[in-house]
mmCIF file of C-alpha atoms in Angstrom:
data_model
loop_
_atom_site.group_PDB
_atom_site.id
_atom_site.type_symbol
_atom_site.label_atom_id
_atom_site.label_comp_id
_atom_site.label_asym_id
_atom_site.label_seq_id
_atom_site.Cartn_x
_atom_site.Cartn_y
_atom_site.Cartn_z
ATOM 1 C CA MET A 1 16.110 92.585 76.489
ATOM 2 C CA ASP A 2 15.005 92.765 72.884
ATOM 3 C CA THR A 3 11.409 94.070 73.239
ATOM 4 C CA PRO A 4 11.089 97.547 71.430
ATOM 5 C CA GLU A 5 7.780 99.406 71.819
ATOM 6 C CA THR A 6 5.327 98.174 69.265
ATOM 7 C CA SER A 7 1.633 98.961 68.614
ATOM 8 C CA PRO A 8 -1.197 96.791 67.378
ATOM 9 C CA GLU A 9 -0.732 98.264 63.847
ATOM 10 C CA ASP A 10 2.864 96.456 63.901
ATOM 11 C CA GLU A 11 1.434 92.985 64.446
ATOM 12 C CA PRO A 12 1.058 92.016 60.547
ATOM 13 C CA TYR A 13 4.647 92.986 60.097
ATOM 14 C CA ARG A 14 5.940 90.963 63.106
ATOM 15 C CA VAL A 15 3.872 87.994 62.109
ATOM 16 C CA ALA A 16 5.144 88.191 58.575
ATOM 17 C CA PHE A 17 8.755 88.650 59.794
ATOM 18 C CA GLY A 18 8.315 85.688 62.178
ATOM 19 C CA LYS A 19 7.016 83.395 59.302
ATOM 20 C CA ARG A 20 10.062 84.226 57.092
ATOM 21 C CA LEU A 21 12.447 83.691 60.034
ATOM 22 C CA ARG A 22 10.803 80.258 60.602
ATOM 23 C CA ALA A 23 11.283 79.406 57.056
ATOM 24 C CA LEU A 24 14.879 80.326 56.897
ATOM 25 C CA ARG A 25 15.575 78.577 60.088
ATOM 26 C CA GLU A 26 13.942 75.338 58.862
ATOM 27 C CA GLN A 27 15.855 75.817 55.599
ATOM 28 C CA ALA A 28 19.072 76.111 57.486
ATOM 29 C CA GLY A 29 18.086 72.853 59.382
ATOM 30 C CA LEU A 30 18.105 74.467 62.763
ATOM 31 C CA SER A 31 15.876 73.785 65.720
ATOM 32 C CA GLN A 32 14.448 76.954 67.395
ATOM 33 C CA SER A 33 16.740 76.092 70.509
ATOM 34 C CA GLY A 34 19.740 75.858 68.207
ATOM 35 C CA ALA A 35 19.153 78.997 66.403
ATOM 36 C CA ALA A 36 18.197 80.887 69.478
ATOM 37 C CA ARG A 37 21.526 79.652 71.272
ATOM 38 C CA ALA A 38 23.615 80.655 68.330
ATOM 39 C CA ILE A 39 22.132 84.120 68.123
ATOM 40 C CA GLY A 40 22.620 84.489 71.846
ATOM 41 C CA LEU A 41 18.617 84.793 72.547
ATOM 42 C CA ASP A 42 16.456 82.941 75.053
ATOM 43 C CA ARG A 43 14.625 80.134 73.101
ATOM 44 C CA SER A 44 11.209 81.288 74.361
ATOM 45 C CA PHE A 45 11.889 84.944 73.307
ATOM 46 C CA TYR A 46 13.052 83.618 69.917
ATOM 47 C CA ALA A 47 9.754 81.579 69.598
ATOM 48 C CA GLY A 48 7.766 84.612 70.322
ATOM 49 C CA VAL A 49 9.738 86.316 67.470
ATOM 50 C CA GLU A 50 8.688 83.610 65.161
ATOM 51 C CA ALA A 51 5.189 83.783 66.464
ATOM 52 C CA GLY A 52 4.933 87.515 65.804
ATOM 53 C CA ARG A 53 4.636 88.405 69.576
ATOM 54 C CA HIS A 54 7.904 89.779 69.911
ATOM 55 C CA SER A 55 10.346 92.063 67.975
ATOM 56 C CA ILE A 56 13.998 91.514 67.627
ATOM 57 C CA ALA A 57 16.299 94.725 67.999
ATOM 58 C CA ALA A 58 17.797 95.780 64.529
ATOM 59 C CA ASP A 59 21.246 95.353 65.961
ATOM 60 C CA ARG A 60 20.871 91.614 66.177
ATOM 61 C CA LEU A 61 19.899 91.269 62.496
ATOM 62 C CA PRO A 62 23.420 90.779 61.293
ATOM 63 C CA GLY A 63 23.982 87.932 63.684
ATOM 64 C CA VAL A 64 20.477 86.329 62.878
ATOM 65 C CA ALA A 65 21.483 86.488 59.191
ATOM 66 C CA ARG A 66 24.770 84.972 59.955
ATOM 67 C CA VAL A 67 23.361 81.954 61.772
ATOM 68 C CA LEU A 68 20.798 81.350 59.116
ATOM 69 C CA GLY A 69 23.465 81.728 56.283
ATOM 70 C CA VAL A 70 21.675 84.529 54.449
ATOM 71 C CA GLU A 71 21.886 88.256 53.811
ATOM 72 C CA VAL A 72 20.071 90.771 56.386
ATOM 73 C CA SER A 73 17.986 91.664 53.439
ATOM 74 C CA ASP A 74 16.783 88.214 53.011
ATOM 75 C CA LEU A 75 15.220 88.094 56.636
ATOM 76 C CA PHE A 76 12.520 90.352 55.318
ATOM 77 C CA PRO A 77 9.474 88.814 53.399
ATOM 78 C CA ARG A 78 8.954 89.761 49.874
ATOM 79 C CA SER A 79 5.584 91.322 48.919
#
């Protein structure tokens, strides 16, 4: 599926990305199920992305951005 190899050092980045994704999803007024369905992901996998347990493949990012009504660059947390 969308589970690229990750290392423990990547965890802070996955968690930050997941928090950003959740905030954008909530801003868009979508449930996890609705967002996952629109993106074409399993809801439990999508929930894992938001929780920082899973990574989403880069080729999925344009679709994620489209569903959330943002630009791809907006998916990434600002420092």
